[in-house]
């Protein structure tokens, strides 16, 4: 059994054993990248496992399907229920959830005619993406030689399987060169995002992040962090940011469901002015992680407790 495998996967409306949730080699998605998916975390809280911001994740999945004209055979409510079901059926206390919808086998053609859409939701046990020391110290990253998809090429508002070919090029290159991650620029040469994370910069107490027009995924953690930062009294600006702003930032961090709030220590060998995780990043991260220990009040109903 592969690492992290669980007992059950929700597959086309029912729970099936992990080994039985398989895809045919002639599936449209395998040949043409036609899948859309989500990455969601369930955290262990004092009140049991809670799915973090399930609603916006389901909404983004529905939006991704709309962009690709992919008819989803399940309602948002059914998809949300499926997320609860896989955590419960696998008796997970914390988890990474992976809902996915894809075009299965129909015809050999990019035009998805007579191609059924299949849906699955898997959940695997998953702890931290980066270790505790990294969360303190920050990661060393580079600017990628690969540019994110230009506007009106591949829509980056959709979380689609095919988009992750770009992510693979970015992260493989970065890691071959000894970095943890790469930051990609958009087609204008301004900052976009990491291969699987949104990007934040802090300078003179102001928090900046590239806008959605910079070919970024509208990250749920990005939205969470913007909300938290404003609540803490910080000014947050979504604006076009030049590459060199990375080299003069006081603090830098990534956000993502997997990465959570991950400080960046250096870019292209230039260490951030804070020298590692800076004080504002730490304040936001503590507030964020406090949601799961109960130290931060869940004012927005972000925790969806697994029944
Ligand atoms: C390309 C990309 N950008 C940003 C993110 C962060 O998005 P979220 O916070 O919704 O996980 C992800 C991860 O899902 C991603 O794959």
mmCIF file of C-alpha atoms and ligand atoms in Angstrom:
data_model
loop_
_atom_site.group_PDB
_atom_site.id
_atom_site.type_symbol
_atom_site.label_atom_id
_atom_site.label_comp_id
_atom_site.label_asym_id
_atom_site.label_seq_id
_atom_site.Cartn_x
_atom_site.Cartn_y
_atom_site.Cartn_z
ATOM 1 C CA UNK A 1 0.000 0.000 0.000
ATOM 2 C CA UNK A 2 1.414 3.417 -0.880
ATOM 3 C CA UNK A 3 2.481 5.808 1.849
ATOM 4 C CA UNK A 4 -0.354 7.844 3.320
ATOM 5 C CA UNK A 5 -3.029 5.640 1.746
ATOM 6 C CA UNK A 6 -6.302 5.524 3.629
ATOM 7 C CA UNK A 7 -9.050 2.927 3.536
ATOM 8 C CA UNK A 8 -11.728 4.742 1.574
ATOM 9 C CA UNK A 9 -12.098 7.245 -1.230
ATOM 10 C CA UNK A 10 -15.387 8.869 -2.152
ATOM 11 C CA UNK A 11 -15.659 7.955 -5.830
ATOM 12 C CA UNK A 12 -18.612 8.926 -8.036
ATOM 13 C CA UNK A 13 -21.062 9.088 -5.191
ATOM 14 C CA UNK A 14 -19.958 6.278 -2.905
ATOM 15 C CA UNK A 15 -17.149 5.263 -0.623
ATOM 16 C CA UNK A 16 -14.919 2.678 -2.271
ATOM 17 C CA UNK A 17 -11.715 1.036 -1.129
ATOM 18 C CA UNK A 18 -8.577 3.001 -1.936
ATOM 19 C CA UNK A 19 -7.366 0.389 -4.462
ATOM 20 C CA UNK A 20 -10.633 0.538 -6.403
ATOM 21 C CA UNK A 21 -10.591 4.277 -7.086
ATOM 22 C CA UNK A 22 -8.835 4.006 -10.453
ATOM 23 C CA UNK A 23 -8.862 5.812 -13.806
ATOM 24 C CA UNK A 24 -8.687 4.335 -17.314
ATOM 25 C CA UNK A 25 -5.528 5.040 -19.371
ATOM 26 C CA UNK A 26 -7.725 6.457 -22.125
ATOM 27 C CA UNK A 27 -9.243 9.074 -19.804
ATOM 28 C CA UNK A 28 -9.455 12.493 -21.480
ATOM 29 C CA UNK A 29 -7.844 14.111 -18.442
ATOM 30 C CA UNK A 30 -4.727 11.991 -18.736
ATOM 31 C CA UNK A 31 -4.188 13.007 -22.361
ATOM 32 C CA UNK A 32 -5.411 16.603 -22.322
ATOM 33 C CA UNK A 33 -5.077 17.803 -18.729
ATOM 34 C CA UNK A 34 -8.832 18.182 -18.251
ATOM 35 C CA UNK A 35 -9.161 17.884 -14.501
ATOM 36 C CA UNK A 36 -10.021 20.440 -11.866
ATOM 37 C CA UNK A 37 -9.315 19.925 -8.212
ATOM 38 C CA UNK A 38 -8.941 21.311 -4.711
ATOM 39 C CA UNK A 39 -6.538 20.932 -1.829
ATOM 40 C CA UNK A 40 -8.187 21.353 1.563
ATOM 41 C CA UNK A 41 -6.979 20.780 5.103
ATOM 42 C CA UNK A 42 -8.795 19.333 8.057
ATOM 43 C CA UNK A 43 -7.109 20.338 11.302
ATOM 44 C CA UNK A 44 -7.174 18.541 14.631
ATOM 45 C CA UNK A 45 -8.854 20.967 17.022
ATOM 46 C CA UNK A 46 -9.894 20.618 20.665
ATOM 47 C CA UNK A 47 -13.423 19.960 19.313
ATOM 48 C CA UNK A 48 -12.281 17.241 16.886
ATOM 49 C CA UNK A 49 -11.318 17.447 13.207
ATOM 50 C CA UNK A 50 -12.452 20.607 11.434
ATOM 51 C CA UNK A 51 -12.278 21.278 7.699
ATOM 52 C CA UNK A 52 -10.788 24.705 7.093
ATOM 53 C CA UNK A 53 -12.819 27.024 4.872
ATOM 54 C CA UNK A 54 -14.600 24.198 3.090
ATOM 55 C CA UNK A 55 -17.194 26.486 1.487
ATOM 56 C CA UNK A 56 -14.795 28.712 -0.497
ATOM 57 C CA UNK A 57 -12.856 25.636 -1.619
ATOM 58 C CA UNK A 58 -16.033 24.056 -2.980
ATOM 59 C CA UNK A 59 -16.971 27.362 -4.620
ATOM 60 C CA UNK A 60 -13.567 27.573 -6.296
ATOM 61 C CA UNK A 61 -13.949 24.002 -7.556
ATOM 62 C CA UNK A 62 -17.350 24.852 -9.024
ATOM 63 C CA UNK A 63 -15.837 27.981 -10.613
ATOM 64 C CA UNK A 64 -12.951 25.975 -12.085
ATOM 65 C CA UNK A 65 -15.498 23.590 -13.627
ATOM 66 C CA UNK A 66 -17.519 26.515 -15.046
ATOM 67 C CA UNK A 67 -14.450 28.016 -16.706
ATOM 68 C CA UNK A 68 -13.797 24.691 -18.456
ATOM 69 C CA UNK A 69 -17.484 24.064 -19.239
ATOM 70 C CA UNK A 70 -17.248 20.854 -17.242
ATOM 71 C CA UNK A 71 -20.653 19.745 -15.959
ATOM 72 C CA UNK A 72 -20.246 18.566 -12.374
ATOM 73 C CA UNK A 73 -22.595 15.662 -11.680
ATOM 74 C CA UNK A 74 -22.826 16.579 -7.964
ATOM 75 C CA UNK A 75 -24.101 19.653 -6.186
ATOM 76 C CA UNK A 76 -21.816 21.799 -4.022
ATOM 77 C CA UNK A 77 -23.672 20.412 -0.990
ATOM 78 C CA UNK A 78 -22.956 16.829 -2.078
ATOM 79 C CA UNK A 79 -19.282 17.663 -2.619
ATOM 80 C CA UNK A 80 -19.056 19.253 0.828
ATOM 81 C CA UNK A 81 -20.746 16.199 2.353
ATOM 82 C CA UNK A 82 -18.261 13.949 0.548
ATOM 83 C CA UNK A 83 -15.399 15.871 2.186
ATOM 84 C CA UNK A 84 -16.907 15.256 5.612
ATOM 85 C CA UNK A 85 -17.540 11.618 4.767
ATOM 86 C CA UNK A 86 -13.958 10.752 3.777
ATOM 87 C CA UNK A 87 -12.506 12.274 6.931
ATOM 88 C CA UNK A 88 -15.040 10.427 9.053
ATOM 89 C CA UNK A 89 -14.854 7.066 7.231
ATOM 90 C CA UNK A 90 -11.075 7.026 7.451
ATOM 91 C CA UNK A 91 -11.146 8.060 11.128
ATOM 92 C CA UNK A 92 -8.710 10.874 10.462
ATOM 93 C CA UNK A 93 -8.000 13.461 13.143
ATOM 94 C CA UNK A 94 -6.285 15.780 10.655
ATOM 95 C CA UNK A 95 -6.071 15.403 6.909
ATOM 96 C CA UNK A 96 -5.327 16.787 3.496
ATOM 97 C CA UNK A 97 -8.371 16.471 1.283
ATOM 98 C CA UNK A 98 -8.178 16.211 -2.463
ATOM 99 C CA UNK A 99 -11.480 16.589 -4.324
ATOM 100 C CA UNK A 100 -11.004 16.143 -8.063
ATOM 101 C CA UNK A 101 -13.285 16.143 -11.093
ATOM 102 C CA UNK A 102 -12.013 15.005 -14.480
ATOM 103 C CA UNK A 103 -13.140 14.077 -17.909
ATOM 104 C CA UNK A 104 -13.051 10.297 -18.196
ATOM 105 C CA UNK A 105 -13.003 8.252 -21.422
ATOM 106 C CA UNK A 106 -15.179 9.370 -24.289
ATOM 107 C CA UNK A 107 -13.414 10.109 -27.525
ATOM 108 C CA UNK A 108 -9.830 10.759 -28.561
ATOM 109 C CA UNK A 109 -10.116 14.454 -29.209
ATOM 110 C CA UNK A 110 -9.466 17.607 -27.239
ATOM 111 C CA UNK A 111 -13.163 18.422 -27.826
ATOM 112 C CA UNK A 112 -14.692 16.609 -24.871
ATOM 113 C CA UNK A 113 -17.697 15.125 -26.616
ATOM 114 C CA UNK A 114 -19.490 12.220 -24.946
ATOM 115 C CA UNK A 115 -16.886 12.364 -22.215
ATOM 116 C CA UNK A 116 -18.331 11.648 -18.759
ATOM 117 C CA UNK A 117 -17.136 13.684 -15.797
ATOM 118 C CA UNK A 118 -16.056 11.646 -12.798
ATOM 119 C CA UNK A 119 -15.557 12.990 -9.302
ATOM 120 C CA UNK A 120 -13.523 11.735 -6.382
ATOM 121 C CA UNK A 121 -12.616 13.002 -2.934
ATOM 122 C CA UNK A 122 -9.611 11.474 -1.212
ATOM 123 C CA UNK A 123 -8.287 12.285 2.233
ATOM 124 C CA UNK A 124 -4.834 11.425 3.490
ATOM 125 C CA UNK A 125 -3.246 11.961 6.861
ATOM 126 C CA UNK A 126 -0.905 14.883 6.547
ATOM 127 C CA UNK A 127 0.936 17.018 8.996
ATOM 128 C CA UNK A 128 3.225 19.936 8.302
ATOM 129 C CA UNK A 129 4.429 20.704 4.783
ATOM 130 C CA UNK A 130 7.649 22.270 6.094
ATOM 131 C CA UNK A 131 9.240 21.381 9.438
ATOM 132 C CA UNK A 132 9.098 23.539 12.594
ATOM 133 C CA UNK A 133 12.664 24.753 12.094
ATOM 134 C CA UNK A 134 11.812 25.895 8.561
ATOM 135 C CA UNK A 135 8.744 27.719 9.871
ATOM 136 C CA UNK A 136 11.115 29.678 12.141
ATOM 137 C CA UNK A 137 14.053 30.069 9.780
ATOM 138 C CA UNK A 138 12.279 30.448 6.442
ATOM 139 C CA UNK A 139 12.982 28.850 3.073
ATOM 140 C CA UNK A 140 15.580 29.778 0.472
ATOM 141 C CA UNK A 141 13.987 30.396 -2.900
ATOM 142 C CA UNK A 142 14.861 31.739 -6.342
ATOM 143 C CA UNK A 143 13.128 33.628 -9.102
ATOM 144 C CA UNK A 144 12.180 31.087 -11.748
ATOM 145 C CA UNK A 145 13.343 31.307 -15.336
ATOM 146 C CA UNK A 146 9.800 30.137 -16.185
ATOM 147 C CA UNK A 147 7.016 32.682 -16.549
ATOM 148 C CA UNK A 148 3.474 31.941 -15.367
ATOM 149 C CA UNK A 149 0.837 31.510 -18.101
ATOM 150 C CA UNK A 150 0.076 34.843 -19.808
ATOM 151 C CA UNK A 151 -3.430 36.311 -19.545
ATOM 152 C CA UNK A 152 -5.856 34.685 -21.947
ATOM 153 C CA UNK A 153 -3.733 31.573 -22.397
ATOM 154 C CA UNK A 154 -4.438 29.169 -19.526
ATOM 155 C CA UNK A 155 -6.843 30.668 -16.997
ATOM 156 C CA UNK A 156 -5.074 30.770 -13.639
ATOM 157 C CA UNK A 157 -8.277 31.454 -11.713
ATOM 158 C CA UNK A 158 -9.119 27.831 -12.417
ATOM 159 C CA UNK A 159 -7.366 25.226 -10.325
ATOM 160 C CA UNK A 160 -6.952 22.865 -13.254
ATOM 161 C CA UNK A 161 -4.649 19.881 -13.575
ATOM 162 C CA UNK A 162 -3.060 21.243 -16.757
ATOM 163 C CA UNK A 163 -1.912 24.409 -14.973
ATOM 164 C CA UNK A 164 0.386 22.307 -12.850
ATOM 165 C CA UNK A 165 2.709 21.639 -15.767
ATOM 166 C CA UNK A 166 3.820 25.239 -15.193
ATOM 167 C CA UNK A 167 4.199 24.513 -11.472
ATOM 168 C CA UNK A 168 6.283 21.430 -12.215
ATOM 169 C CA UNK A 169 8.704 23.366 -14.398
ATOM 170 C CA UNK A 170 9.081 26.036 -11.705
ATOM 171 C CA UNK A 171 9.635 23.743 -8.731
ATOM 172 C CA UNK A 172 11.821 21.178 -10.525
ATOM 173 C CA UNK A 173 14.175 23.876 -11.776
ATOM 174 C CA UNK A 174 14.343 25.515 -8.333
ATOM 175 C CA UNK A 175 15.090 22.255 -6.553
ATOM 176 C CA UNK A 176 17.708 21.158 -9.105
ATOM 177 C CA UNK A 177 19.476 24.427 -8.343
ATOM 178 C CA UNK A 178 19.337 23.792 -4.585
ATOM 179 C CA UNK A 179 16.366 26.005 -3.687
ATOM 180 C CA UNK A 180 13.191 24.879 -1.955
ATOM 181 C CA UNK A 181 10.842 26.724 -4.298
ATOM 182 C CA UNK A 182 10.734 29.134 -7.220
ATOM 183 C CA UNK A 183 8.860 32.413 -7.515
ATOM 184 C CA UNK A 184 7.524 32.934 -11.018
ATOM 185 C CA UNK A 185 6.990 36.265 -12.725
ATOM 186 C CA UNK A 186 3.941 37.049 -14.806
ATOM 187 C CA UNK A 187 4.158 37.709 -18.541
ATOM 188 C CA UNK A 188 4.879 41.416 -17.857
ATOM 189 C CA UNK A 189 7.861 40.533 -15.686
ATOM 190 C CA UNK A 190 6.159 41.425 -12.412
ATOM 191 C CA UNK A 191 5.762 39.133 -9.434
ATOM 192 C CA UNK A 192 3.214 36.328 -9.662
ATOM 193 C CA UNK A 193 3.463 33.392 -7.216
ATOM 194 C CA UNK A 194 5.273 30.197 -6.254
ATOM 195 C CA UNK A 195 4.588 26.839 -7.885
ATOM 196 C CA UNK A 196 1.903 26.103 -5.310
ATOM 197 C CA UNK A 197 1.742 29.157 -3.068
ATOM 198 C CA UNK A 198 0.728 32.797 -3.164
ATOM 199 C CA UNK A 199 3.317 35.396 -2.283
ATOM 200 C CA UNK A 200 3.364 38.240 0.259
ATOM 201 C CA UNK A 201 5.944 41.004 0.789
ATOM 202 C CA UNK A 202 6.250 43.370 3.733
ATOM 203 C CA UNK A 203 8.008 46.696 3.535
ATOM 204 C CA UNK A 204 7.749 49.542 6.026
ATOM 205 C CA UNK A 205 4.868 47.830 7.793
ATOM 206 C CA UNK A 206 2.721 47.579 4.653
ATOM 207 C CA UNK A 207 1.755 44.167 3.301
ATOM 208 C CA UNK A 208 1.748 43.657 -0.462
ATOM 209 C CA UNK A 209 0.583 40.777 -2.616
ATOM 210 C CA UNK A 210 0.271 40.458 -6.407
ATOM 211 C CA UNK A 211 -3.274 40.978 -7.762
ATOM 212 C CA UNK A 212 -5.325 38.278 -9.481
ATOM 213 C CA UNK A 213 -4.343 39.861 -12.817
ATOM 214 C CA UNK A 214 -0.755 38.700 -12.155
ATOM 215 C CA UNK A 215 -1.658 35.117 -13.208
ATOM 216 C CA UNK A 216 -2.109 33.857 -9.652
ATOM 217 C CA UNK A 217 -4.511 31.311 -8.254
ATOM 218 C CA UNK A 218 -7.040 33.081 -6.009
ATOM 219 C CA UNK A 219 -5.737 31.323 -2.912
ATOM 220 C CA UNK A 220 -8.040 30.667 0.008
ATOM 221 C CA UNK A 221 -5.098 31.064 2.405
ATOM 222 C CA UNK A 222 -4.243 34.317 0.616
ATOM 223 C CA UNK A 223 -7.757 35.517 1.410
ATOM 224 C CA UNK A 224 -7.454 34.237 4.994
ATOM 225 C CA UNK A 225 -4.171 36.070 5.516
ATOM 226 C CA UNK A 226 -5.483 39.308 3.974
ATOM 227 C CA UNK A 227 -8.476 39.122 6.343
ATOM 228 C CA UNK A 228 -6.305 38.372 9.390
ATOM 229 C CA UNK A 229 -3.751 41.085 8.557
ATOM 230 C CA UNK A 230 -6.445 43.750 8.139
ATOM 231 C CA UNK A 231 -8.059 42.587 11.385
ATOM 232 C CA UNK A 232 -4.690 43.024 13.101
ATOM 233 C CA UNK A 233 -4.609 46.592 11.786
ATOM 234 C CA UNK A 234 -2.201 46.244 8.869
ATOM 235 C CA UNK A 235 -2.653 47.857 5.497
ATOM 236 C CA UNK A 236 -2.772 45.184 2.782
ATOM 237 C CA UNK A 237 -2.407 46.158 -0.863
ATOM 238 C CA UNK A 238 -3.103 43.891 -3.816
ATOM 239 C CA UNK A 239 -0.958 45.548 -6.433
ATOM 240 C CA UNK A 240 1.513 45.001 -9.243
ATOM 241 C CA UNK A 241 4.933 44.419 -7.694
ATOM 242 C CA UNK A 242 8.267 44.546 -9.528
ATOM 243 C CA UNK A 243 10.729 41.676 -9.174
ATOM 244 C CA UNK A 244 13.333 43.755 -7.374
ATOM 245 C CA UNK A 245 10.925 44.416 -4.512
ATOM 246 C CA UNK A 246 11.831 40.882 -3.397
ATOM 247 C CA UNK A 247 15.423 41.925 -2.788
ATOM 248 C CA UNK A 248 14.558 44.945 -0.634
ATOM 249 C CA UNK A 249 11.691 43.442 1.370
ATOM 250 C CA UNK A 250 11.719 43.460 5.167
ATOM 251 C CA UNK A 251 9.805 40.186 5.236
ATOM 252 C CA UNK A 252 8.509 37.692 2.685
ATOM 253 C CA UNK A 253 6.221 34.733 3.025
ATOM 254 C CA UNK A 254 4.224 32.195 1.037
ATOM 255 C CA UNK A 255 0.646 31.155 1.726
ATOM 256 C CA UNK A 256 -1.179 28.017 0.686
ATOM 257 C CA UNK A 257 -3.227 25.161 2.022
ATOM 258 C CA UNK A 258 -0.117 22.977 2.037
ATOM 259 C CA UNK A 259 2.411 25.725 2.848
ATOM 260 C CA UNK A 260 0.119 27.496 5.367
ATOM 261 C CA UNK A 261 2.101 30.656 6.256
ATOM 262 C CA UNK A 262 5.710 29.871 5.290
ATOM 263 C CA UNK A 263 8.399 32.507 5.765
ATOM 264 C CA UNK A 264 10.969 33.038 3.018
ATOM 265 C CA UNK A 265 14.539 33.569 4.204
ATOM 266 C CA UNK A 266 16.240 34.506 0.960
ATOM 267 C CA UNK A 267 15.626 35.046 -2.744
ATOM 268 C CA UNK A 268 18.457 34.351 -5.197
ATOM 269 C CA UNK A 269 20.861 34.354 -2.250
ATOM 270 C CA UNK A 270 19.765 37.781 -0.977
ATOM 271 C CA UNK A 271 18.549 37.403 2.611
ATOM 272 C CA UNK A 272 15.428 39.352 3.615
ATOM 273 C CA UNK A 273 16.088 42.309 5.888
ATOM 274 C CA UNK A 274 14.437 40.519 8.834
ATOM 275 C CA UNK A 275 17.037 37.735 8.415
ATOM 276 C CA UNK A 276 14.374 35.007 8.590
ATOM 277 C CA UNK A 277 10.799 35.001 9.788
ATOM 278 C CA UNK A 278 9.997 38.636 10.548
ATOM 279 C CA UNK A 279 7.752 39.983 13.332
ATOM 280 C CA UNK A 280 4.690 40.734 11.180
ATOM 281 C CA UNK A 281 4.849 37.310 9.492
ATOM 282 C CA UNK A 282 5.126 35.737 12.959
ATOM 283 C CA UNK A 283 2.129 37.702 14.239
ATOM 284 C CA UNK A 284 -0.017 36.652 11.275
ATOM 285 C CA UNK A 285 1.181 33.022 11.463
ATOM 286 C CA UNK A 286 0.457 32.827 15.204
ATOM 287 C CA UNK A 287 -3.013 34.211 14.647
ATOM 288 C CA UNK A 288 -3.550 31.708 11.810
ATOM 289 C CA UNK A 289 -2.322 28.638 13.728
ATOM 290 C CA UNK A 290 -4.238 29.835 16.800
ATOM 291 C CA UNK A 291 -7.457 29.110 14.923
ATOM 292 C CA UNK A 292 -6.723 25.407 15.250
ATOM 293 C CA UNK A 293 -5.653 25.357 18.895
ATOM 294 C CA UNK A 294 -8.545 27.576 19.951
ATOM 295 C CA UNK A 295 -6.270 30.490 20.908
ATOM 296 C CA UNK A 296 -7.707 32.555 18.048
ATOM 297 C CA UNK A 297 -11.470 32.958 18.044
ATOM 298 C CA UNK A 298 -13.084 31.629 14.846
ATOM 299 C CA UNK A 299 -14.958 34.873 14.150
ATOM 300 C CA UNK A 300 -15.765 34.059 10.539
ATOM 301 C CA UNK A 301 -16.979 30.464 10.903
ATOM 302 C CA UNK A 302 -13.950 29.169 9.032
ATOM 303 C CA UNK A 303 -13.876 25.843 10.889
ATOM 304 C CA UNK A 304 -16.318 23.264 9.614
ATOM 305 C CA UNK A 305 -16.375 20.548 12.268
ATOM 306 C CA UNK A 306 -16.597 17.010 10.957
ATOM 307 C CA UNK A 307 -19.792 15.489 12.298
HETATM 308 C C1 LIG B 1 -0.489 27.672 -7.985
HETATM 309 C C2 LIG B 1 -1.023 27.842 -6.611
HETATM 310 N N1 LIG B 1 -1.073 29.077 -6.089
HETATM 311 C C3 LIG B 1 -1.553 29.306 -4.851
HETATM 312 C C4 LIG B 1 -1.997 28.263 -4.052
HETATM 313 C C5 LIG B 1 -2.557 28.537 -2.695
HETATM 314 O O1 LIG B 1 -3.943 28.402 -2.713
HETATM 315 P P1 LIG B 1 -4.745 27.960 -1.423
HETATM 316 O O2 LIG B 1 -4.377 28.912 -0.340
HETATM 317 O O3 LIG B 1 -6.173 28.059 -1.802
HETATM 318 O O4 LIG B 1 -4.320 26.576 -1.101
HETATM 319 C C6 LIG B 1 -1.956 26.963 -4.548
HETATM 320 C C7 LIG B 1 -2.403 25.831 -3.747
HETATM 321 O O5 LIG B 1 -3.521 25.404 -3.852
HETATM 322 C C8 LIG B 1 -1.474 26.755 -5.863
HETATM 323 O O6 LIG B 1 -1.419 25.523 -6.373
#
